[in-house]
Amino acid sequence: MITVGEVAAADELHLQVAAGGEALDAEVTMVHVSELTDPHEWLRGGELLMTIGLLVEMTEQGCREYVRNCRAGGVAGLVLGLGPRYAACPEPLRAAAAEIGVPLLVVPVEVPFIAITKWVFEKRAAQQRHDLEEAMELNRRLTAVATSSAPLPALLETWAEASSAHCVVCDGVGRLIAASPGGSEQARTEAVELAVAASREPPGQSWVLRAGREIHTVGSGVALAFIVLDAQLNPVARHSSTVLVSLLALEVQRRHVAGQPERQRRGAVFAQLVRPGLKPARAQQLADSLGWRTTLVVAAVIAPAPHDADALLFRLQSSLTAGLVRSHGRLVEIAHPESDGLLATLTAIAPGTPIGLGAPVAVASLPVSLTQARSLVGASERLGRPVDAREGRTVELLIGLGEPRLLRGFADAVLAPIDQLEERERVELMRTLEEWLRVNGAWDPAAARLSVHRNTVRNRIDRIATLSGRRLDDGEDRMELWLALKARSALPRV
């Protein structure tokens, strides 16, 4: 970086600082000559703007407007050439530069503007050459440590020695793998949060810029990892950042390939565990080979969208390290040691995706849990939520699968004779019917629930049988009434 102060201090240029000495650390990115009184639209920021003041009105107001216009264009400083027009720096211009805080340099008549331009360009070229040499040396060091026994930490340590830009590597679901030393805990946390957010998005660009950080995705189609790098890089780090990202990506890919045999082995174990007729002793041997210490396992089945199947399979394999995950047709199947948090984990990884969860079973009975999970995927798709075989609400589940208008019509048809009664009697009979069915037609428990005599219950049930035309000693008739009550409860009258 070249500053206005360095230009002013160059002996061969003989420049003098007329004003704005407190802002001499401004970076000079370009040298430009202009005699316009409103040059800001032609500037890009960081220019050292040279002028002989030909068109500037040398009054307090005129100079103030000119310097403000230059500041709006982002100039690093102003250079006034002395000569036939001005033998010395005009006081209004000096005062305006001092007031607004823009460095103002004056150049004697014997120094041409081209000398300043040449000096700046030569310095920039030398600096760029130096930065490139340092970047090549850093690249050499990065390449050398990439072949070490622990390339990931070695790469990040080497990077931290050369750059303050924090680098974080996360896996395909956003979990921290490694980070360059020296970064703050807050910076690491924020980087991980960005990786988690990126893992939940559909596959897109391999590089994005968010919250002042570059997010590089490793892997095509399925994200194997995310590399989060601070975007504010000095020239040396900028030259070497692509090498760092490439070497980190190669190491992630190498780890993924190295893990393929183990994933294949676990897939073969899964296939054996769900094979019909597997003996309990053999099932336990297979469970022991997986490190399962629990006596119960549970199966889950997920139906992802076709475009998300591969990515979901990878996310599940990365997250459920204790479980088994495989693709089976259009479904993703999971076998996992019983865990209260499994369903919550699956919901977080595959939000809004149909999920069926079987009941916990002994390892040898895993096919039973898997069959349950497969059977519940359709119900989950229809209900818009995961369905667990342990819910114990089969009637509510079936009713939830029905079309509301048809269910309401069924309930109204069955209960219509009772609905026509006077309000008090209708409520009395409905409550009696529900409590009596709830205790499976037992008179005394129903009477106790209702706080009436058992004969009162009998009389009311006989009345219901007469009105509905159903024989309440018949299982099917009782089931119809029970379903009608449940449908009515789930779908209140509108």
Coordinates of C-alpha atoms in Angstrom, one line a residue:
M1 CA 0.0 0.0 0.0
I2 CA 1.2 3.5 -0.9
T3 CA 0.0 6.4 1.2
V4 CA -0.2 10.1 0.5
G5 CA 2.4 10.6 3.2
E6 CA 4.9 8.4 1.3
V7 CA 4.3 10.3 -1.9
A8 CA 4.8 13.6 0.0
A9 CA 8.1 12.3 1.6
A10 CA 9.7 11.3 -1.7
D11 CA 12.8 13.4 -2.0
E12 CA 12.9 13.5 -5.8
L13 CA 9.4 15.0 -6.0
H14 CA 10.0 18.0 -3.7
L15 CA 6.3 18.1 -2.6
Q16 CA 5.1 20.1 0.3
V17 CA 2.1 19.4 2.6
A18 CA -0.1 22.5 2.6
A19 CA -3.0 21.1 4.5
G20 CA -4.6 17.9 5.8
G21 CA -1.5 16.5 7.4
E22 CA -3.6 14.4 9.8
A23 CA -4.9 12.3 6.8
L24 CA -1.6 11.4 5.1
D25 CA -2.2 7.7 5.8
A26 CA -4.8 7.6 3.1
E27 CA -4.1 4.9 0.5
V28 CA -3.2 6.0 -3.1
T29 CA -4.6 3.6 -5.7
M30 CA -4.2 5.8 -8.8
V31 CA -2.8 9.1 -10.0
H32 CA -5.2 11.3 -12.1
V33 CA -5.1 14.8 -13.6
S34 CA -8.3 16.8 -13.9
E35 CA -9.2 20.4 -14.2
L36 CA -13.0 19.8 -13.7
T37 CA -14.6 21.7 -10.9
D38 CA -16.9 18.7 -10.2
P39 CA -14.7 15.6 -10.8
H40 CA -16.3 13.2 -8.4
E41 CA -18.4 11.4 -11.0
W42 CA -15.2 10.4 -12.8
L43 CA -13.4 9.1 -9.8
R44 CA -13.4 5.6 -8.2
G45 CA -11.8 6.3 -4.9
G46 CA -8.2 6.5 -3.7
E47 CA -6.9 8.8 -6.4
L48 CA -4.2 11.4 -6.0
L49 CA -5.9 14.2 -8.0
M50 CA -3.5 16.7 -9.6
T51 CA -4.6 20.1 -10.9
I52 CA -3.2 23.5 -11.6
G53 CA -6.5 25.1 -10.4
L54 CA -7.3 26.4 -13.8
L55 CA -11.1 26.4 -13.4
V56 CA -11.4 26.5 -9.6
E57 CA -12.9 29.7 -8.3
M58 CA -10.3 30.7 -5.7
T59 CA -12.9 32.1 -3.2
E60 CA -13.7 30.5 0.2
Q61 CA -17.1 29.3 -1.1
G62 CA -15.6 28.1 -4.5
C63 CA -12.7 26.2 -2.9
R64 CA -15.0 24.7 -0.2
E65 CA -17.4 23.3 -2.9
Y66 CA -14.5 22.0 -5.0
V67 CA -12.8 20.1 -2.1
R68 CA -16.1 18.7 -0.9
N69 CA -16.8 17.5 -4.5
C70 CA -13.4 15.8 -4.5
R71 CA -14.0 14.2 -1.1
A72 CA -17.4 12.9 -2.4
G73 CA -15.4 11.1 -5.2
G74 CA -13.2 9.5 -2.6
V75 CA -9.9 11.2 -3.4
A76 CA -6.9 10.2 -1.3
G77 CA -5.4 13.7 -1.7
L78 CA -5.1 16.8 -3.9
V79 CA -1.9 18.0 -5.6
L80 CA -1.7 21.6 -6.8
G81 CA 0.9 22.4 -9.4
L82 CA 2.5 25.8 -9.0
G83 CA 3.5 27.9 -12.0
P84 CA 2.3 30.8 -14.1
R85 CA -1.2 30.7 -12.5
Y86 CA -0.3 30.3 -8.8
A87 CA 3.2 31.0 -7.5
A88 CA 2.1 29.8 -4.0
C89 CA -0.9 27.8 -2.7
P90 CA -4.0 30.1 -2.5
E91 CA -5.1 30.6 1.0
P92 CA -8.9 29.8 0.3
L93 CA -7.9 26.4 -1.1
R94 CA -5.5 25.6 1.8
A95 CA -8.2 26.6 4.3
A96 CA -10.9 24.5 2.6
A97 CA -8.6 21.4 2.5
A98 CA -7.8 21.9 6.2
E99 CA -11.4 22.3 7.1
I100 CA -12.7 19.2 5.2
G101 CA -9.7 17.1 6.1
V102 CA -8.3 16.3 2.6
P103 CA -4.5 16.3 2.2
L104 CA -3.3 19.1 -0.1
L105 CA 0.2 18.9 -1.6
V106 CA 1.9 21.5 -3.7
V107 CA 4.4 20.7 -6.4
P108 CA 7.0 23.2 -7.6
V109 CA 7.0 24.3 -11.2
E110 CA 10.2 22.4 -12.1
V111 CA 8.5 19.0 -11.2
P112 CA 6.1 17.8 -13.9
F113 CA 3.0 15.9 -13.0
I114 CA 4.3 12.9 -15.0
A115 CA 7.1 12.6 -12.5
I116 CA 4.6 12.0 -9.7
T117 CA 2.6 9.5 -11.9
K118 CA 5.8 7.6 -12.7
W119 CA 7.0 7.5 -9.1
V120 CA 3.6 6.1 -7.9
F121 CA 3.4 3.5 -10.6
E122 CA 7.0 2.3 -10.1
K123 CA 6.3 2.0 -6.3
R124 CA 3.1 0.1 -6.9
A125 CA 4.8 -2.2 -9.4
A126 CA 7.6 -2.9 -6.9
Q127 CA 5.1 -3.5 -4.2
Q128 CA 3.1 -5.9 -6.3
R129 CA 6.2 -7.8 -7.3
H130 CA 7.1 -8.1 -3.6
D131 CA 3.6 -9.2 -2.7
L132 CA 3.7 -11.8 -5.5
E133 CA 7.1 -13.1 -4.3
E134 CA 5.8 -13.4 -0.7
A135 CA 2.6 -15.2 -2.0
M136 CA 4.7 -17.7 -4.0
E137 CA 6.7 -18.4 -0.9
L138 CA 3.5 -18.9 1.1
N139 CA 2.1 -21.2 -1.6
R140 CA 5.3 -23.2 -1.5
R141 CA 5.0 -23.6 2.3
L142 CA 1.3 -24.5 2.1
T143 CA 2.1 -27.1 -0.6
A144 CA 4.9 -28.6 1.5
V145 CA 2.7 -29.1 4.6
A146 CA -0.2 -30.5 2.5
T147 CA 1.7 -33.8 2.4
S148 CA 2.4 -34.0 6.2
S149 CA 0.8 -36.6 8.5
A150 CA -1.8 -34.1 9.6
P151 CA -2.4 -31.8 6.6
L152 CA -5.5 -30.1 7.8
P153 CA -4.1 -28.5 11.0
A154 CA -0.8 -28.0 9.3
L155 CA -2.3 -26.0 6.5
L156 CA -4.3 -23.8 8.9
E157 CA -1.3 -23.2 11.2
T158 CA 0.8 -22.2 8.2
W159 CA -1.9 -19.9 7.0
A160 CA -2.3 -18.3 10.4
E161 CA 1.5 -17.5 10.5
A162 CA 1.2 -15.5 7.3
S163 CA -2.3 -14.0 7.5
S164 CA -4.7 -12.7 10.2
A165 CA -7.7 -13.7 8.1
H166 CA -9.5 -16.4 10.0
C167 CA -10.2 -19.7 8.2
V168 CA -12.8 -22.3 9.4
V169 CA -13.5 -25.7 7.9
C170 CA -16.9 -27.4 8.6
D171 CA -18.3 -30.7 7.4
G172 CA -21.3 -31.0 5.0
V173 CA -23.8 -30.4 7.8
G174 CA -21.9 -27.4 9.2
R175 CA -20.1 -29.0 12.1
L176 CA -16.7 -27.7 12.9
I177 CA -13.8 -29.8 11.7
A178 CA -10.9 -27.4 12.1
A179 CA -10.0 -23.7 12.4
S180 CA -6.9 -21.6 12.0
P181 CA -5.4 -20.8 15.4
G182 CA -5.5 -17.3 16.8
G183 CA -9.1 -16.5 15.9
S184 CA -11.6 -15.4 18.5
E185 CA -14.3 -17.7 19.7
Q186 CA -17.0 -15.3 18.4
A187 CA -15.4 -15.3 14.9
R188 CA -15.4 -19.1 15.0
T189 CA -19.0 -19.3 16.1
E190 CA -20.1 -16.9 13.4
A191 CA -18.3 -18.9 10.7
V192 CA -19.9 -22.1 11.9
E193 CA -23.3 -20.5 11.8
L194 CA -22.7 -19.4 8.2
A195 CA -21.7 -23.0 7.3
V196 CA -24.8 -24.4 9.0
A197 CA -27.0 -22.0 7.0
A198 CA -25.2 -22.9 3.8
S199 CA -25.7 -26.6 4.4
R200 CA -29.5 -26.1 4.5
E201 CA -29.6 -24.4 1.2
P202 CA -30.1 -26.2 -2.2
P203 CA -26.8 -26.8 -4.1
G204 CA -25.8 -23.5 -5.9
Q205 CA -22.6 -21.5 -6.4
S206 CA -19.4 -23.0 -5.1
W207 CA -18.4 -19.6 -3.8
V208 CA -20.5 -16.9 -2.1
L209 CA -19.8 -13.8 0.0
R210 CA -21.8 -13.3 3.2
A211 CA -21.3 -11.2 6.3
G212 CA -17.8 -10.3 5.3
R213 CA -16.7 -13.9 4.7
E214 CA -16.1 -16.1 1.7
I215 CA -17.9 -19.4 1.9
H216 CA -16.4 -22.1 -0.4
T217 CA -18.3 -25.3 -1.0
V218 CA -16.3 -28.5 -1.3
G219 CA -18.0 -31.1 -3.5
S220 CA -20.2 -31.0 -6.6
G221 CA -23.9 -31.7 -6.1
V222 CA -23.4 -32.8 -2.5
A223 CA -21.5 -30.5 -0.2
L224 CA -18.8 -32.5 1.5
A225 CA -17.5 -29.5 3.5
F226 CA -17.6 -25.7 3.7
I227 CA -14.5 -23.5 4.0
V228 CA -15.3 -20.1 5.6
L229 CA -12.6 -17.5 5.1
D230 CA -12.5 -13.8 6.1
A231 CA -12.9 -11.7 3.0
Q232 CA -10.7 -8.9 4.2
L233 CA -7.3 -10.1 2.8
N234 CA -4.1 -8.3 2.2
P235 CA -2.5 -8.7 -1.3
V236 CA -0.3 -11.6 -0.2
A237 CA -3.1 -13.5 1.4
R238 CA -5.4 -12.8 -1.6
H239 CA -2.9 -14.3 -4.0
S240 CA -2.5 -17.4 -1.8
S241 CA -6.2 -17.9 -0.7
T242 CA -7.0 -19.9 -3.8
V243 CA -4.1 -22.3 -3.1
L244 CA -5.2 -22.6 0.5
V245 CA -8.8 -23.4 -0.4
S246 CA -7.7 -25.9 -3.1
L247 CA -5.4 -27.8 -0.7
L248 CA -8.1 -27.9 2.0
A249 CA -10.6 -29.1 -0.5
L250 CA -8.2 -31.9 -1.7
E251 CA -7.7 -33.0 1.9
V252 CA -11.5 -33.1 2.5
Q253 CA -12.0 -35.1 -0.7
R254 CA -9.2 -37.5 0.4
R255 CA -10.8 -38.1 3.7
H256 CA -14.1 -38.7 2.0
V257 CA -12.6 -41.3 -0.3
A258 CA -10.7 -42.9 2.6
G259 CA -14.0 -43.4 4.4
Q260 CA -15.7 -45.1 1.5
P261 CA -14.7 -48.7 2.5
E262 CA -16.2 -48.2 6.0
R263 CA -19.4 -46.8 4.6
Q264 CA -19.7 -49.8 2.3
R265 CA -19.1 -52.1 5.3
R266 CA -21.8 -50.5 7.3
G267 CA -24.1 -50.7 4.3
A268 CA -23.5 -54.4 4.1
V269 CA -24.2 -54.8 7.8
F270 CA -27.5 -52.9 7.4
A271 CA -28.5 -55.3 4.6
Q272 CA -27.7 -58.3 6.9
L273 CA -29.6 -56.9 9.9
V274 CA -32.9 -56.5 7.9
R275 CA -32.6 -59.9 6.2
P276 CA -35.5 -62.2 7.0
G277 CA -34.7 -65.1 9.4
L278 CA -31.6 -63.6 10.9
K279 CA -30.8 -65.4 14.1
P280 CA -30.6 -63.3 17.3
A281 CA -27.0 -64.4 18.1
R282 CA -25.8 -63.3 14.6
A283 CA -27.8 -60.0 14.9
Q284 CA -26.1 -59.3 18.2
Q285 CA -22.7 -60.0 16.6
L286 CA -23.4 -57.5 13.9
A287 CA -24.6 -54.9 16.5
D288 CA -21.3 -55.5 18.4
S289 CA -19.3 -54.8 15.3
L290 CA -21.0 -51.4 15.1
G291 CA -20.3 -50.6 18.7
W292 CA -24.0 -50.6 19.6
R293 CA -24.2 -51.0 23.4
T294 CA -28.0 -50.7 23.6
T295 CA -30.4 -53.7 23.6
L296 CA -32.9 -51.8 21.5
V297 CA -32.7 -50.3 18.0
V298 CA -35.2 -48.2 16.0
A299 CA -35.7 -47.8 12.2
A300 CA -36.7 -44.6 10.4
V301 CA -37.5 -44.0 6.8
I302 CA -37.4 -40.6 5.0
A303 CA -38.9 -39.8 1.6
P304 CA -36.8 -36.9 0.2
A305 CA -37.4 -35.0 -2.9
P306 CA -35.5 -36.6 -5.9
H307 CA -33.2 -33.6 -6.3
D308 CA -32.2 -33.7 -2.6
A309 CA -31.8 -37.5 -2.1
D310 CA -28.0 -37.6 -2.5
A311 CA -27.4 -34.5 -0.3
L312 CA -29.8 -35.8 2.4
L313 CA -28.1 -39.2 2.4
F314 CA -24.7 -37.6 2.9
R315 CA -26.0 -35.3 5.7
L316 CA -27.5 -38.2 7.5
Q317 CA -24.4 -40.3 7.2
S318 CA -22.3 -37.4 8.6
S319 CA -24.7 -36.6 11.5
L320 CA -25.8 -40.1 12.6
T321 CA -22.4 -41.5 13.1
A322 CA -23.7 -44.2 15.5
G323 CA -26.4 -45.3 13.0
L324 CA -26.7 -47.0 9.7
V325 CA -28.0 -45.1 6.7
R326 CA -28.7 -46.4 3.2
S327 CA -30.6 -45.4 0.0
H328 CA -33.4 -47.9 -0.9
G329 CA -35.3 -46.9 -4.0
R330 CA -36.7 -43.5 -3.5
L331 CA -36.4 -43.8 0.3
V332 CA -33.6 -43.2 2.7
E333 CA -33.6 -45.8 5.5
I334 CA -32.0 -45.5 8.9
A335 CA -31.2 -48.0 11.7
H336 CA -30.1 -46.4 14.9
P337 CA -29.6 -47.3 18.6
E338 CA -32.7 -46.2 20.5
S339 CA -32.5 -42.5 21.2
D340 CA -35.0 -40.0 22.5
G341 CA -33.4 -37.3 20.3
L342 CA -33.4 -39.3 17.1
L343 CA -36.7 -37.8 15.7
A344 CA -35.6 -34.3 16.6
T345 CA -32.3 -34.8 14.8
L346 CA -34.0 -36.2 11.7
T347 CA -36.5 -33.3 11.7
A348 CA -33.6 -30.8 11.9
I349 CA -31.7 -32.4 9.1
A350 CA -34.7 -33.0 6.8
P351 CA -37.3 -30.3 7.7
G352 CA -40.6 -30.6 6.0
T353 CA -39.7 -34.1 4.6
P354 CA -42.0 -37.1 5.2
I355 CA -40.6 -39.2 8.1
G356 CA -41.8 -42.5 9.5
L357 CA -40.4 -43.9 12.7
G358 CA -40.7 -47.5 13.8
A359 CA -41.0 -48.8 17.4
P360 CA -37.8 -49.7 19.4
V361 CA -37.1 -53.4 19.0
A362 CA -34.4 -56.0 19.7
V363 CA -31.7 -56.0 17.1
A364 CA -33.0 -59.3 15.6
S365 CA -36.4 -57.6 15.1
L366 CA -35.1 -54.6 13.2
P367 CA -37.1 -55.7 10.1
V368 CA -40.3 -55.2 12.1
S369 CA -39.4 -51.6 13.0
L370 CA -38.3 -50.9 9.5
T371 CA -41.6 -52.2 8.1
Q372 CA -43.5 -49.9 10.5
A373 CA -41.4 -46.9 9.5
R374 CA -41.9 -47.6 5.8
S375 CA -45.7 -47.9 6.3
L376 CA -45.9 -44.6 8.1
V377 CA -44.1 -42.5 5.4
G378 CA -47.3 -42.1 3.4
A379 CA -49.2 -41.0 6.6
S380 CA -46.4 -38.5 7.3
E381 CA -46.6 -37.2 3.8
R382 CA -50.4 -36.7 4.1
L383 CA -50.3 -35.2 7.6
G384 CA -47.3 -32.9 6.9
R385 CA -45.4 -34.1 10.0
P386 CA -43.3 -37.0 11.2
V387 CA -45.3 -40.0 12.4
D388 CA -44.0 -42.3 15.1
A389 CA -45.3 -45.9 15.5
R390 CA -45.3 -45.3 19.3
E391 CA -47.8 -42.4 19.2
G392 CA -50.6 -44.8 20.3
R393 CA -53.2 -42.7 18.6
T394 CA -54.2 -44.9 15.7
V395 CA -57.8 -43.6 15.4
E396 CA -56.7 -40.0 15.4
L397 CA -54.0 -40.9 12.8
L398 CA -56.5 -42.5 10.5
I399 CA -59.0 -39.7 10.9
G400 CA -56.2 -37.2 10.2
L401 CA -55.7 -38.9 6.8
G402 CA -59.3 -38.5 5.8
E403 CA -60.7 -35.7 3.7
P404 CA -62.4 -33.3 6.3
R405 CA -65.6 -32.9 4.3
L406 CA -66.2 -36.6 4.0
L407 CA -65.3 -37.3 7.7
R408 CA -67.7 -34.6 8.8
G409 CA -70.4 -36.1 6.6
F410 CA -69.8 -39.5 8.1
A411 CA -70.0 -38.2 11.7
D412 CA -73.2 -36.3 11.0
A413 CA -74.9 -39.3 9.3
V414 CA -74.1 -41.6 12.2
L415 CA -75.0 -39.1 15.0
A416 CA -77.9 -37.3 13.2
P417 CA -80.7 -38.9 15.3
I418 CA -79.0 -37.8 18.5
D419 CA -78.3 -34.3 17.1
Q420 CA -82.0 -33.7 16.6
L421 CA -82.7 -33.9 20.4
E422 CA -83.2 -31.1 22.7
E423 CA -79.8 -29.6 23.7
R424 CA -79.7 -30.9 27.3
E425 CA -80.6 -34.5 26.4
R426 CA -78.3 -34.4 23.4
V427 CA -75.3 -33.4 25.5
E428 CA -76.3 -36.0 28.1
L429 CA -76.5 -38.9 25.7
M430 CA -73.3 -37.9 23.8
R431 CA -71.3 -37.8 27.0
T432 CA -72.7 -41.1 28.2
L433 CA -72.0 -42.8 24.9
E434 CA -68.4 -41.6 24.9
E435 CA -67.6 -42.6 28.5
W436 CA -69.3 -46.0 28.0
L437 CA -67.3 -46.7 24.9
R438 CA -64.2 -45.5 26.5
V439 CA -64.4 -48.2 29.2
N440 CA -65.4 -50.8 26.6
G441 CA -69.1 -51.0 27.6
A442 CA -68.5 -51.7 31.3
W443 CA -71.5 -50.4 33.2
D444 CA -70.1 -49.7 36.6
P445 CA -66.9 -47.9 35.5
A446 CA -69.1 -45.8 33.1
A447 CA -71.5 -44.9 35.9
A448 CA -68.6 -43.9 38.1
R449 CA -67.2 -41.7 35.4
L450 CA -70.6 -40.0 34.9
S451 CA -71.5 -39.9 38.6
V452 CA -74.9 -41.6 38.0
H453 CA -76.4 -45.0 38.8
R454 CA -75.6 -47.9 36.5
N455 CA -79.3 -48.3 35.5
T456 CA -79.2 -44.7 34.3
V457 CA -76.3 -45.6 32.0
R458 CA -78.3 -48.6 30.8
N459 CA -81.3 -46.6 30.0
R460 CA -79.4 -43.9 28.2
I461 CA -77.5 -46.5 26.1
D462 CA -80.8 -48.2 25.2
R463 CA -82.1 -44.9 24.1
I464 CA -79.0 -44.3 21.9
A465 CA -79.4 -47.8 20.4
T466 CA -83.0 -47.1 19.5
L467 CA -82.3 -43.6 18.1
S468 CA -79.3 -44.7 16.0
G469 CA -80.6 -48.1 14.9
R470 CA -77.4 -49.8 16.0
R471 CA -77.0 -52.8 18.2
L472 CA -74.4 -51.8 20.8
D473 CA -73.6 -55.4 21.6
D474 CA -72.2 -55.6 18.0
G475 CA -68.5 -54.7 17.7
E476 CA -68.8 -53.1 14.3
D477 CA -71.8 -50.9 15.3
R478 CA -69.9 -49.8 18.4
M479 CA -66.8 -49.0 16.3
E480 CA -69.0 -46.9 13.9
L481 CA -70.2 -44.8 16.8
W482 CA -66.7 -44.5 18.3
L483 CA -65.3 -43.3 15.0
A484 CA -68.1 -40.8 14.6
L485 CA -67.4 -39.4 18.0
K486 CA -63.7 -39.1 17.2
A487 CA -64.3 -37.5 13.9
R488 CA -66.7 -35.0 15.5
S489 CA -64.0 -34.2 18.1
A490 CA -61.3 -33.8 15.5
L491 CA -63.4 -31.9 13.1
P492 CA -65.8 -29.6 15.0
R493 CA -69.0 -28.6 13.3
V494 CA -68.8 -25.4 11.3

